[in-house]
GROMACS .gro file of C-alpha atoms in nm:
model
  322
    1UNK     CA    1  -2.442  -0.072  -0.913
    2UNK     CA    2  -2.766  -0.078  -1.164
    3UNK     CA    3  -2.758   0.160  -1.396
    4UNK     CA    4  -3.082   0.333  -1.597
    5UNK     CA    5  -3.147   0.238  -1.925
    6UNK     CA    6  -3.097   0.490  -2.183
    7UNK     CA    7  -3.349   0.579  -2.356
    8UNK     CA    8  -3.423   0.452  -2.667
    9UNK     CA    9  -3.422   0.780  -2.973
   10UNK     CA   10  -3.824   0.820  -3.076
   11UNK     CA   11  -3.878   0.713  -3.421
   12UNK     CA   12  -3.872   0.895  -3.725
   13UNK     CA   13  -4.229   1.047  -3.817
   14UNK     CA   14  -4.283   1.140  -4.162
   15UNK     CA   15  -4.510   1.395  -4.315
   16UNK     CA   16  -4.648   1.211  -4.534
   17UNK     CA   17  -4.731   0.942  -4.264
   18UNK     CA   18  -4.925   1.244  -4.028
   19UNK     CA   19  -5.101   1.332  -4.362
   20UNK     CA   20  -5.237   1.029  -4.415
   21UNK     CA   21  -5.335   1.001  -4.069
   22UNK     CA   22  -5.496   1.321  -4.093
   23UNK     CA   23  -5.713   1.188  -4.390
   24UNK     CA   24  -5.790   0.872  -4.230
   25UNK     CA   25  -5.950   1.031  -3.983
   26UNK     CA   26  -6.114   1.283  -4.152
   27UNK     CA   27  -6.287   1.024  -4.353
   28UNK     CA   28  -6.358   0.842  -4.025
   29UNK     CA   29  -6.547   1.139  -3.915
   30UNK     CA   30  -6.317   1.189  -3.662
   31UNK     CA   31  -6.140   1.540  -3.602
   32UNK     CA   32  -5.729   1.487  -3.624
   33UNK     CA   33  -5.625   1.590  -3.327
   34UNK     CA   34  -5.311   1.555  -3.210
   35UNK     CA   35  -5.424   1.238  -2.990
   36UNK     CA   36  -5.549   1.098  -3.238
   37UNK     CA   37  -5.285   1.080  -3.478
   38UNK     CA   38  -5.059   0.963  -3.256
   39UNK     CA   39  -5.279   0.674  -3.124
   40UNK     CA   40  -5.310   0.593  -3.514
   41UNK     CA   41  -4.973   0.605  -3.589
   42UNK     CA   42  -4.887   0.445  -3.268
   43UNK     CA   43  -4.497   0.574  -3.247
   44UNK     CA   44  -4.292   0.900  -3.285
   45UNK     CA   45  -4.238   1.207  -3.132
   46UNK     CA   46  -4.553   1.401  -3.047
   47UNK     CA   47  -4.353   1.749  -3.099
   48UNK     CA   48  -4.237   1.602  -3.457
   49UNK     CA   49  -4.668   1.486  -3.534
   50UNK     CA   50  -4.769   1.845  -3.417
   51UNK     CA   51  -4.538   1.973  -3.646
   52UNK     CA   52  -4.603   1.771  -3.914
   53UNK     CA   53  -5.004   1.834  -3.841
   54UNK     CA   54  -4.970   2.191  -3.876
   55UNK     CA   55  -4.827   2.197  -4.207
   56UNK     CA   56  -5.074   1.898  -4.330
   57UNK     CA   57  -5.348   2.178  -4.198
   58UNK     CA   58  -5.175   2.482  -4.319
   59UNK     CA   59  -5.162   2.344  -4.712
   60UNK     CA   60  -5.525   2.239  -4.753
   61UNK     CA   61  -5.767   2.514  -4.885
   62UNK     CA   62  -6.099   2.577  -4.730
   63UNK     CA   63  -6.352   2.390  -4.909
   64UNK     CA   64  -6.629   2.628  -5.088
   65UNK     CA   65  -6.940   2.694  -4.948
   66UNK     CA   66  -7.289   2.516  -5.128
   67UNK     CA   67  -7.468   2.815  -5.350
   68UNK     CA   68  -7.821   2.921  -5.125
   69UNK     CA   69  -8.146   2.855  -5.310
   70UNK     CA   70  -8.343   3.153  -5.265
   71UNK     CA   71  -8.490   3.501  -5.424
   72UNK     CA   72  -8.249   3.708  -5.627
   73UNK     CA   73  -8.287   4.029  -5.428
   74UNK     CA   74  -8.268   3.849  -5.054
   75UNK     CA   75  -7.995   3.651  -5.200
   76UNK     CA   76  -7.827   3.942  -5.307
   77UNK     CA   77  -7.827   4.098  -4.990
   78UNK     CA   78  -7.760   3.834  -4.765
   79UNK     CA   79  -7.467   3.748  -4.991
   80UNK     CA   80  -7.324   4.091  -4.944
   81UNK     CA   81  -7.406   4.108  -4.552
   82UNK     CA   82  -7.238   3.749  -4.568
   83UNK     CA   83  -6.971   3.814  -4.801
   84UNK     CA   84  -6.860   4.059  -4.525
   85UNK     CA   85  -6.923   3.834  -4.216
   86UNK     CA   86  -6.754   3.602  -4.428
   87UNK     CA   87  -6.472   3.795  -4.536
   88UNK     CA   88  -6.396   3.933  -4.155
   89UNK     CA   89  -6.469   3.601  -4.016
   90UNK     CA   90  -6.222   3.397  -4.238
   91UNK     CA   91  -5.985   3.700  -4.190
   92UNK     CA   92  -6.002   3.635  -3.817
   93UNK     CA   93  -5.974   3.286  -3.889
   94UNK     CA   94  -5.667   3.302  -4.084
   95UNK     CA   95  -5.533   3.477  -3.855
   96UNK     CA   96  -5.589   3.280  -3.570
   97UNK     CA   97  -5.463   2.977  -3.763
   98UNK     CA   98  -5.175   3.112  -3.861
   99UNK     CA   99  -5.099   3.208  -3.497
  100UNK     CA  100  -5.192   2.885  -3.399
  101UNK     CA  101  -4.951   2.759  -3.661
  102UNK     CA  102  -4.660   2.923  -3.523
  103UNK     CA  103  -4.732   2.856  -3.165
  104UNK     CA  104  -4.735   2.488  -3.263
  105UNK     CA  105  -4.434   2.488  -3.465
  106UNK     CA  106  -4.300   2.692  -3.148
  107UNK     CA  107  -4.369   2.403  -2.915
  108UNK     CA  108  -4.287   2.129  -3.123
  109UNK     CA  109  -3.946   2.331  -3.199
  110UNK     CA  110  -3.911   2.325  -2.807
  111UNK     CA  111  -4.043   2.012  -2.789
  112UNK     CA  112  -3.700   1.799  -2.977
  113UNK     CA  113  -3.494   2.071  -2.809
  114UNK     CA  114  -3.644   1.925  -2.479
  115UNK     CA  115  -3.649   1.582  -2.584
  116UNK     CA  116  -3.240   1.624  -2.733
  117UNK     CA  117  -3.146   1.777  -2.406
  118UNK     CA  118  -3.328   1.469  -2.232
  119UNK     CA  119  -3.092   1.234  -2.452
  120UNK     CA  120  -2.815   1.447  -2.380
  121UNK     CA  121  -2.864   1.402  -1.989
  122UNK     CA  122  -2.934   1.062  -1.986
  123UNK     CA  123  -2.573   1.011  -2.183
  124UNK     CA  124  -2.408   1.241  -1.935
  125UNK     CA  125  -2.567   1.028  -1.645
  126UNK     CA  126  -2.504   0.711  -1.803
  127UNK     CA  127  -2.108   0.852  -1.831
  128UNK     CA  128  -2.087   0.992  -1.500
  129UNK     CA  129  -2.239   0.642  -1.368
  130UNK     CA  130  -1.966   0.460  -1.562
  131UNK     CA  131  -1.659   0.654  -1.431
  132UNK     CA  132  -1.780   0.652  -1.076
  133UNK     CA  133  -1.849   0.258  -1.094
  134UNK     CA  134  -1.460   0.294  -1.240
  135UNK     CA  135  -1.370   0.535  -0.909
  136UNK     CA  136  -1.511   0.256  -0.671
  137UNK     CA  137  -1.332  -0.018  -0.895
  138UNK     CA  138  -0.955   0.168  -0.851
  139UNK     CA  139  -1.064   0.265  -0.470
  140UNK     CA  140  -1.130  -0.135  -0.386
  141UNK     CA  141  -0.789  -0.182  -0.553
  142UNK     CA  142  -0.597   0.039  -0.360
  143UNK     CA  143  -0.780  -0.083  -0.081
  144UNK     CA  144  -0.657  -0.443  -0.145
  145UNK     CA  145  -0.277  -0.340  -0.239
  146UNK     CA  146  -0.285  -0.087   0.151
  147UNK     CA  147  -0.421  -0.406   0.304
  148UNK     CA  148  -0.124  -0.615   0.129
  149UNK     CA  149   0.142  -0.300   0.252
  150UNK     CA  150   0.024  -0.317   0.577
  151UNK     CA  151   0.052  -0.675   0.606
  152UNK     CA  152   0.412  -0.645   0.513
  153UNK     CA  153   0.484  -0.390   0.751
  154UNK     CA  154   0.356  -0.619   1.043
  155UNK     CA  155   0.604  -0.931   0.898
  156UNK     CA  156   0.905  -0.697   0.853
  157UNK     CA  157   0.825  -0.557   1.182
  158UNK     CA  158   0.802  -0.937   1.338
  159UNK     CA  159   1.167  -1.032   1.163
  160UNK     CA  160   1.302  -0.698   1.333
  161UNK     CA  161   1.178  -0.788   1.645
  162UNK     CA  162   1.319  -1.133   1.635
  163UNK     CA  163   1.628  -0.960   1.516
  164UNK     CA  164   1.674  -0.764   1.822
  165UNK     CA  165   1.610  -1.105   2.047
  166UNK     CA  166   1.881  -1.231   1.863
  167UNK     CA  167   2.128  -1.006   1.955
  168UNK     CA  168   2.036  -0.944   2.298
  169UNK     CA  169   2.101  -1.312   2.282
  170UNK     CA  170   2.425  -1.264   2.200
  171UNK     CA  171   2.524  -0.988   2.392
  172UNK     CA  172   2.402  -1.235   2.661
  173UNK     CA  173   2.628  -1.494   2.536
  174UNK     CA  174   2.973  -1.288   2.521
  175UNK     CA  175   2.895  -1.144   2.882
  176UNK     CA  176   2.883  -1.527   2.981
  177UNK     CA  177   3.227  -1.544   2.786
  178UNK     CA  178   3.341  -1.216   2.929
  179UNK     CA  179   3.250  -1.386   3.304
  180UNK     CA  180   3.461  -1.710   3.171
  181UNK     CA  181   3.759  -1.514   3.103
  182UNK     CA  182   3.784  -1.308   3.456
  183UNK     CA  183   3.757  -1.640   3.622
  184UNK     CA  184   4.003  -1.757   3.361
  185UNK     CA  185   4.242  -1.492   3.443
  186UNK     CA  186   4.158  -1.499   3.816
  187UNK     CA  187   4.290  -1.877   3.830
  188UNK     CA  188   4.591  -1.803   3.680
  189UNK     CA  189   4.691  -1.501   3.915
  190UNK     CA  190   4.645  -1.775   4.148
  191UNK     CA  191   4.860  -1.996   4.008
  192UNK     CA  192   5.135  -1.694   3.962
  193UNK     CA  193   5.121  -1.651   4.277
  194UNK     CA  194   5.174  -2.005   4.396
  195UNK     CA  195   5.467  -2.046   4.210
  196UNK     CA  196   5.620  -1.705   4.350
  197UNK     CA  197   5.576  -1.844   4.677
  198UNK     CA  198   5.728  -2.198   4.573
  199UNK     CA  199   6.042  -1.924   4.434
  200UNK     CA  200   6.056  -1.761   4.757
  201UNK     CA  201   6.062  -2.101   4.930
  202UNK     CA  202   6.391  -2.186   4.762
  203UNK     CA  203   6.542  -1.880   4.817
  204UNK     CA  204   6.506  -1.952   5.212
  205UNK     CA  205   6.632  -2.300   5.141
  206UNK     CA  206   6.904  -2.206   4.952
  207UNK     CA  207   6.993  -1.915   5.232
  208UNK     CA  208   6.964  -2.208   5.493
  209UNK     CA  209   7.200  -2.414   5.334
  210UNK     CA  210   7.491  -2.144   5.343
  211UNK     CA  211   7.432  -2.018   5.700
  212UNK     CA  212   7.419  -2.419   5.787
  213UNK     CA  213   7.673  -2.573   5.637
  214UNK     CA  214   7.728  -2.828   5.956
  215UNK     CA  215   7.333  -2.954   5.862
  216UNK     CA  216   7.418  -2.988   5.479
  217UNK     CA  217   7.355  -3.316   5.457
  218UNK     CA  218   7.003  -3.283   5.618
  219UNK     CA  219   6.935  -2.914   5.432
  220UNK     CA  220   7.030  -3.084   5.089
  221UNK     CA  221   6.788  -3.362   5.151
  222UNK     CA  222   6.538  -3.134   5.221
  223UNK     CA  223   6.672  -2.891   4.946
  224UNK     CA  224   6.618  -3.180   4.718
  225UNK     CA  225   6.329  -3.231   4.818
  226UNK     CA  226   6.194  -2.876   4.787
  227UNK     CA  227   6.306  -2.872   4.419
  228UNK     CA  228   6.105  -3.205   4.334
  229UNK     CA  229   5.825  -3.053   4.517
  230UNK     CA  230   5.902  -2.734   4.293
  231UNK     CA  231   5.965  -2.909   3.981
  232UNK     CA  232   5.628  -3.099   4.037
  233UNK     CA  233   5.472  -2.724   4.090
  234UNK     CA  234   5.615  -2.565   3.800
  235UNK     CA  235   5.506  -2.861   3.603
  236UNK     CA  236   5.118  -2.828   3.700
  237UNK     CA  237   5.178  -2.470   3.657
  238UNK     CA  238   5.290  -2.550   3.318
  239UNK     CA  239   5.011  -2.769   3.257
  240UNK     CA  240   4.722  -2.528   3.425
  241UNK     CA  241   4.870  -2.251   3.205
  242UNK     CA  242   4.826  -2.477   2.873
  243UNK     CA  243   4.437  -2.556   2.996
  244UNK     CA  244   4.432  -2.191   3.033
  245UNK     CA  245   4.557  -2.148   2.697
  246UNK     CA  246   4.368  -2.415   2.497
  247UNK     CA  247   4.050  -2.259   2.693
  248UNK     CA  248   4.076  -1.891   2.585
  249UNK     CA  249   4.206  -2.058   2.215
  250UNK     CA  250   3.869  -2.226   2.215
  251UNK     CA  251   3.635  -1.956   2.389
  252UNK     CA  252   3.773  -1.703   2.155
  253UNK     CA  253   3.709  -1.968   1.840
  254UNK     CA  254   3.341  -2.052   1.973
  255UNK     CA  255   3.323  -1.643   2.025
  256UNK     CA  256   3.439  -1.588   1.688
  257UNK     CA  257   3.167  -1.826   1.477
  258UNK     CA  258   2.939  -1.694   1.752
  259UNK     CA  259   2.999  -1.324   1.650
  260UNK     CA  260   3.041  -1.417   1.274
  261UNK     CA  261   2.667  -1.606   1.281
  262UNK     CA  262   2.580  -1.270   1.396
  263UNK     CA  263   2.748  -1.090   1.144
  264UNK     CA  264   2.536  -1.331   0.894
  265UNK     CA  265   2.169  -1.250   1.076
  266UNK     CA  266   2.258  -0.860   1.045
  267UNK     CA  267   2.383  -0.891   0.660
  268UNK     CA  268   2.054  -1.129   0.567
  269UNK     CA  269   1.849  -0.904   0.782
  270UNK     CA  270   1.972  -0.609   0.570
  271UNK     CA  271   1.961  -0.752   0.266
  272UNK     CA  272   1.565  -0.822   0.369
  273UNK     CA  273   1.545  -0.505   0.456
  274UNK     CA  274   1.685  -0.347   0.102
  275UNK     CA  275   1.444  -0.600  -0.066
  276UNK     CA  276   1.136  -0.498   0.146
  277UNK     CA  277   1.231  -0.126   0.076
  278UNK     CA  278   1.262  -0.232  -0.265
  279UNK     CA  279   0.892  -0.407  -0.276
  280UNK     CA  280   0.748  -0.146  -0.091
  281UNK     CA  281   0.889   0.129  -0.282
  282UNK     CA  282   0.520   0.351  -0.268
  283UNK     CA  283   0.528   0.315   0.116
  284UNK     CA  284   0.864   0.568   0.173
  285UNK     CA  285   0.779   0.586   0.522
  286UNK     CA  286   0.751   0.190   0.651
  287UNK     CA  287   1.051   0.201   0.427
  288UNK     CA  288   1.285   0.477   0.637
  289UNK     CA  289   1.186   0.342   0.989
  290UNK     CA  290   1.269   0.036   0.864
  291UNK     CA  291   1.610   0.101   0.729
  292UNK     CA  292   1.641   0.352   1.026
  293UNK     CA  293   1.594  -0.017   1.233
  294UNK     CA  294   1.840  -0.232   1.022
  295UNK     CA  295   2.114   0.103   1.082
  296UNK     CA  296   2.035   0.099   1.434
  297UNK     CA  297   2.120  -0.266   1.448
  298UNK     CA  298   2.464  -0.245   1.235
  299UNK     CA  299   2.530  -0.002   1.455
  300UNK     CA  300   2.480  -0.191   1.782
  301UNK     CA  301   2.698  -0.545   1.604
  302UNK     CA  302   2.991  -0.345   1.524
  303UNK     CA  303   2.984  -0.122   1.903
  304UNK     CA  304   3.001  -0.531   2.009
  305UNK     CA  305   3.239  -0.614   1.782
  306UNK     CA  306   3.498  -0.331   1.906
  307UNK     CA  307   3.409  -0.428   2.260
  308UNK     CA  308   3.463  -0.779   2.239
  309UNK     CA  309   3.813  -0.708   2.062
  310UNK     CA  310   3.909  -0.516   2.316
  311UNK     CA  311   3.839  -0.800   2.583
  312UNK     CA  312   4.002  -1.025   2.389
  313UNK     CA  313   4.297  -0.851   2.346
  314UNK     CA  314   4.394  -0.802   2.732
  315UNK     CA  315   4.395  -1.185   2.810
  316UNK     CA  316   4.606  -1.233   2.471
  317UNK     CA  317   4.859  -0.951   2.617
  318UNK     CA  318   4.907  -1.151   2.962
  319UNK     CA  319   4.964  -1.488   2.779
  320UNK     CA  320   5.278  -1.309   2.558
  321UNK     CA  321   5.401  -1.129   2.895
  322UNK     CA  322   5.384  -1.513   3.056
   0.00000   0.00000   0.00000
């Protein structure tokens, strides 16, 4: 923004420099006026010429009057009818100068105090022009560091959004591993049940062989070959329930890193957090929702970490009962 120039202070105007002036004129012809001596002088305060005028006019004397050439008794006379005009007239004169006098120095006295009070105003408005081009200057800051807050805010709020994917990811994941381990436990019921049946088989074999002891021979072939067919089934049975094993072994280890890569994302994403609300330590507010976000989150890993502990615990009770 411009600002107006100050004005320069007038200069300095002597009184010797008016008197002069005064004289110069005079013996021009000319009548000092105020004007004039300033157009002569060409600079300085007109209040500070007036005043110096009026006291150049106030110390010269009146200059005498020539001495009339005629008679003695009409001079006489008109001298003492003069000598009275005279005498009231330069009275009046006097008078009026010296009223004139003061009501000059009067407004040339007003005339500085107007022209100092200009000064005075102009510094004030030069001043009051400075600080608000200083106002604007600290307003387009703060303007620049809200834009740079805000623009923070929007990337924090991004990372806590792709936060939150992330573990709806893998709250997807261990329901997929939660599905596994039902069908896990599902085939194995199965295959419990298959060998109870193969037990109950021999039982009726071995029941068949007492009643019919006249079909031994026949009964212990087939005997025999119910336990080979048993021994085969317990041996698959052995072998499913070792898959079985080395499965959940390995679901639970892939579950583990899975839930301890989590476990990483929520630490980094609150130790982002604690260093945004750290950066951004004049905006309290993005700051609370923020960490409000981050404890919302902790929250939600560890409710999945005590769920998926609990699942894992019931297939790792049936495997010690087996």
């Amino acid at each position: 923004m411009s600002r107006h120039p100050t004005a320069p202070p007038p200069a300095e105007i002597t009184f010797e420099q008016v008197a002069a002036a005064a004289e110069n004129l005079e013996g021009r012809g000319a009548e000092p006026t105020l004007p004039r001596v300033c157009e002569h002088l060409g600079a300085g305060s007109p209040n500070r010429i007036q005043r110096h005028l009026s006291a150049w006019r106030a110390a010269r004397e009146p200059a005498p009057l020539p001495a009339p050439r005629l008679p003695g008794a009409l001079i006489e006379a008109l001298e003492r009818e003069l000598a009275q005009h005279a005498d009231s007239a330069l009275a009046r004169g006097q008078q009026l100068a010296e009223e004139a006098r003061a009501d000059a120095a009067s407004l040339a006295e007003l005339g500085e105090a107007l022209e100092q009070r200009v000064l005075e105003q102009a510094a004030r408005l030069e001043a009051a022009e400075k600080a608000a081009e200083e106002a604007r200057s600290h307003r387009d800051q703060l303007q620049g560091e809200l834009n740079q807050l805000r623009e923070r805010l929007e990337s924090e709020q991004r990372e806590s959004r792709e936060h939150r994917e992330a573990l709806l990811q893998a709250r997807q994941q261990v329901e997929m591993l939660r599905e596994q381990l039902e069908e896990a436990a599902q085939a194995r019921a199965a295959a419990e049940r298959q060998a109870r049946g193969a037990e109950a088989e021999r039982v009726k074999a071995e029941r068949s062989q007492a009643v019919a002891e006249t079909q031994r021979d026949s009964a212990l072939a087939q005997v025999r070959e119910k336990a080979e067919q048993q021994a085969a089934l317990q041996k698959e049975l052995q072998a499913e329930r070792a898959r079985q094993r080395q499965e959940v072994a390995e679901l639970r280890a892939e579950h583990k890193e899975r839930l301890d890569a989590a476990e990483r994302a929520r630490q980094e994403a609150q130790k982002q957090a604690q260093e945004a609300s750290q950066r951004a330590s004049k905006a309290e507010i993005r700051a609370e929702a923020l960490q409000a976000t981050q404890a919302a989150l902790k929250s939600r890993m560890d409710a999945l970490q005590v769920q998926q502990r609990q699942r894992s615990m019931r297939p790792q009770g049936e495997q010690e009962r087996d």
